[in-house]
Short mmCIF file of C-alpha atoms in Angstrom, two decimals:
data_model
loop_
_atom_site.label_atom_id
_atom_site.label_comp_id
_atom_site.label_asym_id
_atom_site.label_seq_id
_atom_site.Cartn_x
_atom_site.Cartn_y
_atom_site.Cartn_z
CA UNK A 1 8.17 8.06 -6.14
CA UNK A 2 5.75 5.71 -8.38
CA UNK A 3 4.50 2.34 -6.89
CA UNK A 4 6.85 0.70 -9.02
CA UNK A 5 9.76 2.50 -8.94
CA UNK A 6 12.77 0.61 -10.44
CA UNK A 7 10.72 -2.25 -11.23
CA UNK A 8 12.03 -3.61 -14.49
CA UNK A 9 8.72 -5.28 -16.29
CA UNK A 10 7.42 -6.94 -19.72
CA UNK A 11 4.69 -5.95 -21.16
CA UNK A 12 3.41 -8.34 -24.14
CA UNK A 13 1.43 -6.97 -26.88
CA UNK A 14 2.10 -3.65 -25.87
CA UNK A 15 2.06 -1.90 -29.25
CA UNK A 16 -2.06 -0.86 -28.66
CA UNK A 17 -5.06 -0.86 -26.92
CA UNK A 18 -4.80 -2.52 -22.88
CA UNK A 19 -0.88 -3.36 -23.28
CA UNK A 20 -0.28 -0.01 -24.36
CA UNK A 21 -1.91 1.26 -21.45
CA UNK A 22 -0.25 -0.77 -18.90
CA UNK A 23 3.18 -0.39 -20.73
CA UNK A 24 2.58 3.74 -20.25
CA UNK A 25 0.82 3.58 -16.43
CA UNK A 26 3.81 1.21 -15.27
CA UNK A 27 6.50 3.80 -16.66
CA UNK A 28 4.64 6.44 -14.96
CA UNK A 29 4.91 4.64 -11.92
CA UNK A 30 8.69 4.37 -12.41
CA UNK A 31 8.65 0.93 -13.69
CA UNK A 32 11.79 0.15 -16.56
CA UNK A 33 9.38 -1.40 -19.87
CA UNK A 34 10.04 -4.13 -22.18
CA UNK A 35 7.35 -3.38 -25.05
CA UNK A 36 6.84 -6.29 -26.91
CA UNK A 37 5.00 -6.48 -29.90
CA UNK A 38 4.71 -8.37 -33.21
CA UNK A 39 2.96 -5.79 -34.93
CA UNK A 40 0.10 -7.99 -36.09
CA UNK A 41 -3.52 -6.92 -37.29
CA UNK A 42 -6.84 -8.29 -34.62
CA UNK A 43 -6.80 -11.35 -36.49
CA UNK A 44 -2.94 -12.24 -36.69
CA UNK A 45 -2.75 -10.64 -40.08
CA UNK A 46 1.78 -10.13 -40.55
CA UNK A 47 3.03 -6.37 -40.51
CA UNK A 48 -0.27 -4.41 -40.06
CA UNK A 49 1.22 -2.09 -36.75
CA UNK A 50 4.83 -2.68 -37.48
CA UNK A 51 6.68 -0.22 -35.57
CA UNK A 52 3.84 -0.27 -33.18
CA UNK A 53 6.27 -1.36 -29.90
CA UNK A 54 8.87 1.40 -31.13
CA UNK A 55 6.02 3.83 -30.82
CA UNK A 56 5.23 3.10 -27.46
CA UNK A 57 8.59 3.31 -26.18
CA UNK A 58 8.48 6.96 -28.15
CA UNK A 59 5.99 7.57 -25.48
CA UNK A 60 7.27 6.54 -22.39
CA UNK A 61 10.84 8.19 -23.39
CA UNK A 62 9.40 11.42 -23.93
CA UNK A 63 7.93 11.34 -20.51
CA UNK A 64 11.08 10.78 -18.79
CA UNK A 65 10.64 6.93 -18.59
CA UNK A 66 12.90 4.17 -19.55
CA UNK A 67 11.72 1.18 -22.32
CA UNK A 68 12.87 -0.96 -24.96
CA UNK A 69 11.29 -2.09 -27.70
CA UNK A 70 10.68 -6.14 -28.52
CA UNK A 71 9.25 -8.00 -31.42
CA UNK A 72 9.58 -11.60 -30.66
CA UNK A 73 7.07 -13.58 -31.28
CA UNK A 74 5.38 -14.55 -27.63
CA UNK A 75 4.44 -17.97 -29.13
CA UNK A 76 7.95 -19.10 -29.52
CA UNK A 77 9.71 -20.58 -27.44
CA UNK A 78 13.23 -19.60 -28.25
CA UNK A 79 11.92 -15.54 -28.59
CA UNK A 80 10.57 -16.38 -25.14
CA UNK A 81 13.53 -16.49 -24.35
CA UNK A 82 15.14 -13.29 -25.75
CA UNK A 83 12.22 -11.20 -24.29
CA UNK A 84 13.50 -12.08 -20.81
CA UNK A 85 16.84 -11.49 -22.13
CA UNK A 86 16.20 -8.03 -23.64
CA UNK A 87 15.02 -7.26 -20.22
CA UNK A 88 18.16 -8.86 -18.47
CA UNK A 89 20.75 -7.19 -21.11
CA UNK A 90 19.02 -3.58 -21.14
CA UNK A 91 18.26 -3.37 -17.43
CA UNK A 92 20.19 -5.61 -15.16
CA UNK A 93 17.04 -7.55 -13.87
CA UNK A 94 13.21 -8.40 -14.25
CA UNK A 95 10.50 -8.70 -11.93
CA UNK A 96 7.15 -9.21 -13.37
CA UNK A 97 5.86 -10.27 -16.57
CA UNK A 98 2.01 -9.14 -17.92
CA UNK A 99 1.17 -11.78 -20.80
CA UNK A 100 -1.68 -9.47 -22.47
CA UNK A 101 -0.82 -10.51 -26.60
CA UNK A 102 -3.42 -12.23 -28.05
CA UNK A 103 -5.89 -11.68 -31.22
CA UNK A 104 -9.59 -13.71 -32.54
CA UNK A 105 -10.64 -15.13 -35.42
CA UNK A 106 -14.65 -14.70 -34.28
CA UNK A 107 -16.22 -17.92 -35.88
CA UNK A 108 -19.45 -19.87 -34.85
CA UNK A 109 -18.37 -23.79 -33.38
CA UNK A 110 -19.36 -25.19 -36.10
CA UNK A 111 -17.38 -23.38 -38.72
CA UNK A 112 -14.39 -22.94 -36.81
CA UNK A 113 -11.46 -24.83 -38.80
CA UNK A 114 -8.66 -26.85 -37.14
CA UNK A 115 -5.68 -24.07 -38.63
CA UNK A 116 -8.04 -21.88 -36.78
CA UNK A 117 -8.44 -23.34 -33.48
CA UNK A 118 -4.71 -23.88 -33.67
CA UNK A 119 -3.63 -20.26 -33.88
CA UNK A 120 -6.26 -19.06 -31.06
CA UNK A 121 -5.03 -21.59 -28.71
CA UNK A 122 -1.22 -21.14 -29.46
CA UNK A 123 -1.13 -17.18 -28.88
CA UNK A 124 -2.93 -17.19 -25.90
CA UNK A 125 -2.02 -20.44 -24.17
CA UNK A 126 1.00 -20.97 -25.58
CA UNK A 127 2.08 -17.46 -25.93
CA UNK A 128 1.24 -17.39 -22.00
CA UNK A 129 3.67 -20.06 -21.07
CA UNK A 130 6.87 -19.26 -23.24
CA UNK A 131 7.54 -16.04 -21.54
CA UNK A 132 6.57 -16.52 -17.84
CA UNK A 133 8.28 -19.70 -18.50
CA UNK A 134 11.59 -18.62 -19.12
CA UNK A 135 10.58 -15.88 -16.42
CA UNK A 136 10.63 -18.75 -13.75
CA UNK A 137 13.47 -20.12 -14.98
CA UNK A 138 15.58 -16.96 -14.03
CA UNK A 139 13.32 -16.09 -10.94
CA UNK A 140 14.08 -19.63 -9.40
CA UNK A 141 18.07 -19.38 -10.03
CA UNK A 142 17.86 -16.01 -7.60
CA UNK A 143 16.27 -17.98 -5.35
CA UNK A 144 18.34 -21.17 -4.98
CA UNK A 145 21.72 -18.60 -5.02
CA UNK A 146 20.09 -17.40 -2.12
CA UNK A 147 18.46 -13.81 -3.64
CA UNK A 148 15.71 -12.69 -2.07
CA UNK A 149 12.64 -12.45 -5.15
CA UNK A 150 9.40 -10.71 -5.04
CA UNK A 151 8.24 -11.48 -8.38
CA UNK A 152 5.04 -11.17 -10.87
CA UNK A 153 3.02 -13.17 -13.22
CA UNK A 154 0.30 -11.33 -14.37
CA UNK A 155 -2.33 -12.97 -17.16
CA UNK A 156 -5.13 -12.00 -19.05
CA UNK A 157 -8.22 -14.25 -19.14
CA UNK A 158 -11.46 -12.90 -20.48
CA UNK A 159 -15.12 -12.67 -19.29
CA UNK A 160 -15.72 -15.11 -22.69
CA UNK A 161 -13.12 -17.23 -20.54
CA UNK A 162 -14.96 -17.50 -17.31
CA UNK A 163 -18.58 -17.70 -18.62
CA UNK A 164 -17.95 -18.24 -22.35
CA UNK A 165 -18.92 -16.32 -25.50
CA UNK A 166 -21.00 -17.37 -28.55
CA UNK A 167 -18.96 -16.74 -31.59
CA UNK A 168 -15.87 -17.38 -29.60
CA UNK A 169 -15.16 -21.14 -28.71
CA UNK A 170 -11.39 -21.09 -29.50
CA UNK A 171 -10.68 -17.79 -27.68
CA UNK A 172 -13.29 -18.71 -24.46
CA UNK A 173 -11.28 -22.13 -24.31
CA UNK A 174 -7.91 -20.53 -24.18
CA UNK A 175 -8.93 -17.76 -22.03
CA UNK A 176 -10.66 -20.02 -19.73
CA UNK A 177 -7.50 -22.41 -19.70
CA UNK A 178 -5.53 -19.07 -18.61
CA UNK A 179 -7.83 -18.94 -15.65
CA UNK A 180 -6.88 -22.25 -14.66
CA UNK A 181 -3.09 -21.73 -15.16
CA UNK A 182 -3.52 -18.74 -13.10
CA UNK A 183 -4.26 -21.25 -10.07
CA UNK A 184 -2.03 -23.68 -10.70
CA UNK A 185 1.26 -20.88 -11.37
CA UNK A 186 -0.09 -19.20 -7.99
CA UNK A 187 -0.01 -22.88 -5.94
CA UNK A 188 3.33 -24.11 -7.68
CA UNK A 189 5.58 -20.84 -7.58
CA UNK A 190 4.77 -18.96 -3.93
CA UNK A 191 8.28 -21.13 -2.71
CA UNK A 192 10.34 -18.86 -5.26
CA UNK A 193 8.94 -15.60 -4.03
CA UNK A 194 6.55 -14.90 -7.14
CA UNK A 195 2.32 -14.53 -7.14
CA UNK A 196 0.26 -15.14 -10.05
CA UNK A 197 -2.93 -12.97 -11.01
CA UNK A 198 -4.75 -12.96 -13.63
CA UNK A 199 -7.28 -10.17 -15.61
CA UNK A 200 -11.09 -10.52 -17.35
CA UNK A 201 -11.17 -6.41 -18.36
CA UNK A 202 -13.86 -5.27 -19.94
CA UNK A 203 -12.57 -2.22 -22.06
CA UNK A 204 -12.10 -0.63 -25.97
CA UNK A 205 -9.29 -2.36 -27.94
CA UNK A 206 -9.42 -3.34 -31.63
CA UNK A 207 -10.64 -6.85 -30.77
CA UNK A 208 -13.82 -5.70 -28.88
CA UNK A 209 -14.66 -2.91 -31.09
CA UNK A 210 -14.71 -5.13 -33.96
CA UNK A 211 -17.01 -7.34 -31.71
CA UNK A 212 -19.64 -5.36 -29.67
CA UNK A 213 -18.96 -1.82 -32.24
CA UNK A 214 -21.03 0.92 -30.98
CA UNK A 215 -21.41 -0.18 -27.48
CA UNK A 216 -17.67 0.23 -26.81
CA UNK A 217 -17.26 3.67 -28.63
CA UNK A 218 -15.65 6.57 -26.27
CA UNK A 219 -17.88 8.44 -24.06
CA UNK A 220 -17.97 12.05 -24.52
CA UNK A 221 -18.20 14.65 -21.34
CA UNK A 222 -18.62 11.95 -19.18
CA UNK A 223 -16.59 8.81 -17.68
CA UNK A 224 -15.11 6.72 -20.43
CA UNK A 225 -15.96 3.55 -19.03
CA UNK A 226 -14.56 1.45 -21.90
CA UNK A 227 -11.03 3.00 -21.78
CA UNK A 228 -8.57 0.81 -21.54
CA UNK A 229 -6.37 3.22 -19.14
CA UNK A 230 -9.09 2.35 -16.83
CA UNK A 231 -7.02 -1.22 -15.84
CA UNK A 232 -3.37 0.18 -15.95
CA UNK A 233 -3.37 1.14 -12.32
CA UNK A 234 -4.68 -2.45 -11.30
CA UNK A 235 -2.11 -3.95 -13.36
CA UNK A 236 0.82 -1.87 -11.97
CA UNK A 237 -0.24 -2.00 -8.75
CA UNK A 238 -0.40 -6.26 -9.05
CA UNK A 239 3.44 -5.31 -10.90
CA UNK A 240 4.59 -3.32 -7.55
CA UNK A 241 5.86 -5.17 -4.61
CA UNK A 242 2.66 -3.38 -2.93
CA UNK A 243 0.93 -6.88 -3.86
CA UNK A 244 2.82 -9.82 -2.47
CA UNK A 245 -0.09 -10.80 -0.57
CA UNK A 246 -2.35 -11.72 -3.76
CA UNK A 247 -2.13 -14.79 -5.64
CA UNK A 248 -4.29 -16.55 -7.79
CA UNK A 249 -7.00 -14.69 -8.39
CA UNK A 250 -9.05 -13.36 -10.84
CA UNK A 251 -9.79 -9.85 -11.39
CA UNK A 252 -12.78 -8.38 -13.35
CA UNK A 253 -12.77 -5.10 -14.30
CA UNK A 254 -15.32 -2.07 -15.88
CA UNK A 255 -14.90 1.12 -15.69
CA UNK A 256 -14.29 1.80 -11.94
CA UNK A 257 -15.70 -1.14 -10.94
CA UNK A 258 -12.87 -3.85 -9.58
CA UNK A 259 -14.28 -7.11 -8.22
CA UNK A 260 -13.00 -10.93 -7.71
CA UNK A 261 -14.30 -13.87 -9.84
CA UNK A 262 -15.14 -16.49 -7.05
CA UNK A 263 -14.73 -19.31 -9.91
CA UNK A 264 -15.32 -22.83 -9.52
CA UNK A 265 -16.40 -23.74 -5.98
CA UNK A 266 -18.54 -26.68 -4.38
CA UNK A 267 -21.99 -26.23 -4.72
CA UNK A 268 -24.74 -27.86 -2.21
CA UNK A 269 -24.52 -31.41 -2.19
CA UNK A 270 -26.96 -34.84 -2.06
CA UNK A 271 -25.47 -38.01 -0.34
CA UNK A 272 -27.18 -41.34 -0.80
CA UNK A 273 -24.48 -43.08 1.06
CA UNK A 274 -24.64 -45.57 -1.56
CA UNK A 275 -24.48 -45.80 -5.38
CA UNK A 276 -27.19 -43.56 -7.66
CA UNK A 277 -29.55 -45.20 -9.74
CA UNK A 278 -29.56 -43.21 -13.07
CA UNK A 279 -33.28 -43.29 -12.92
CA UNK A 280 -33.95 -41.42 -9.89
CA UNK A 281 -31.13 -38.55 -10.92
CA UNK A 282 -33.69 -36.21 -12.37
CA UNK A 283 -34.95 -34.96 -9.39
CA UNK A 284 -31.72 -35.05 -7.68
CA UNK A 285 -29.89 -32.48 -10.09
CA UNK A 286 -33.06 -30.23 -10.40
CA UNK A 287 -32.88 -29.90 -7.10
CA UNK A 288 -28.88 -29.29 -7.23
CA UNK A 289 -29.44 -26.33 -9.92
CA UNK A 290 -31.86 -24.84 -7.75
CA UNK A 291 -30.19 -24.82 -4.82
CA UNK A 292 -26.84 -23.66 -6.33
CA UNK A 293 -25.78 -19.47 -7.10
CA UNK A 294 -27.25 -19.15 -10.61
CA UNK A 295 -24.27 -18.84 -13.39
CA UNK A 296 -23.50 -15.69 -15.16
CA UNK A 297 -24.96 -15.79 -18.99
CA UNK A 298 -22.70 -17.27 -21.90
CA UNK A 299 -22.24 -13.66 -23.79
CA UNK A 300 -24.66 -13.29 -26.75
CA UNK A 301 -26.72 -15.36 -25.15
#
């Protein structure tokens, strides 16, 4: 019997890459998939990998696994909606939702356009809250008619979220506001019985290819360290009810390699007891950035 066994979970931009890996490790684990999928290109581009949810759930039926296909839009509120339903009307019940859509549109700060910015930050941060939203919404009626729910948010943030990427100022923004959602989901929704993780993989999909090219090309007769299969089990063990002690945090992944993002902390500290002159400051935050655990590098820097 799989970690997840009768587990009923979405999966958003499942059609390739990281959500098609999760969508096929949960069903292996006995989970019950929603594949959504718009069947857009890397950059948003309409009808590039149409069919591409259908194609998944191909998969997962052909291994004895139950799924159904979805092609809302995650951005949307109303198809926010009828993802949760499809899960509802096709299986009877949902426990954990993995927000993974998203695409880039690469472009240096100071030729990024507003139409731009605006499509970055809607299918990641927006995209992230119609779903789980409507998630909650059915998650916290259990609760209040007195159902007992062990539920999941899980999100995907981004190393260009947590230390920021050059080339990427739209996509580190949203991925870094994903983070902080994380938290806040985690804090706010423990009372109804559901957790909130989030994800920064590091692995091949169409979007990083097209960024870092040869570095992220399969390995041969040796440990593919970029493949995306690499995070499924992370992601269906965070789905299984094997993880209701974890909330809120961060994951990082590479290869085999798993660790926690400590994020933003308190660093060492100067008191005056009494208001700073801006004049004597410079020594004062010298000594602060010295003192502190150096930062990880902006990527490309």
């Amino acid at each position: 019997m799989g970690v997840c066994e009768g587990r009923v979970v979405i999966v958003t931009g499942a059609g390739n890459g990281l959500g098609r890996a999760y969508a096929l490790g949960l069903a292996a684990e006995g989970a019950k998939v929603v594949v959504n999928d718009l069947g857009v290109g890397t950059h948003g581009e309409a009808g590039l990998t149409k069919g591409a949810a259908e194609k998944v759930v191909d998969e997962i039926r052909a291994m004895g696994g139950e799924a159904v296909a979805n092609t809302d839009d995650v951005a949307d509120w109303e198809a926010g909606g009828r993802i949760v339903k499809t899960a509802l009307d096709t299986f009877g019940d949902l426990h954990a939702v993995v927000n993974n859509a998203g695409f880039v549109r690469d472009r240096m700060f100071v030729s990024c356009t507003p139409e731009e910015w605006d499509a970055v930050i809607r299918v990641h941060l927006r995209g992230h809250f119609c779903t789980a939203r409507h998630a909650v919404d059915y998650w916290r009626a259990q609760q209040k008619a007195g159902k007992t729910v062990d539920a999941r948010i899980i999100n995907t943030s981004s190393g260009a979220g947590l230390q920021g990427s050059i080339g990427q100022s739209a996509y580190s923004a949203a991925k870094g506001g994903i983070a902080s959602l994380t938290l806040v989901q985690a804090a706010e929704l423990a009372r109804y019985g559901i957790t909130a993780n989030a994800l920064a993989p590091n692995a091949r999909t169409r979007m990083t290819q097209e960024a870092f090219g040869e570095r992220m090309s399969q390995a041969e007769n040796s440990f593919d360290v970029y493949a995306p299969e690499n995070t499924a089990p992370l992601v269906t063990w965070l789905c299984s009810t094997q993880s209701a002690f974890v909330t809120g945090q961060v994951f990082e992944l590479q290869g085999g390699k798993i660790f926690l993002s400590e994020g933003w902390t308190d660093s060492p500290a100067e008191d005056k007891g009494a208001r700073w002159h801006a004049g004597e400051l410079t020594p004062v935050v010298q000594r602060l950035i010295a003192a502190r655990h150096p930062a990880k590098p902006v990527y490309g820097a």
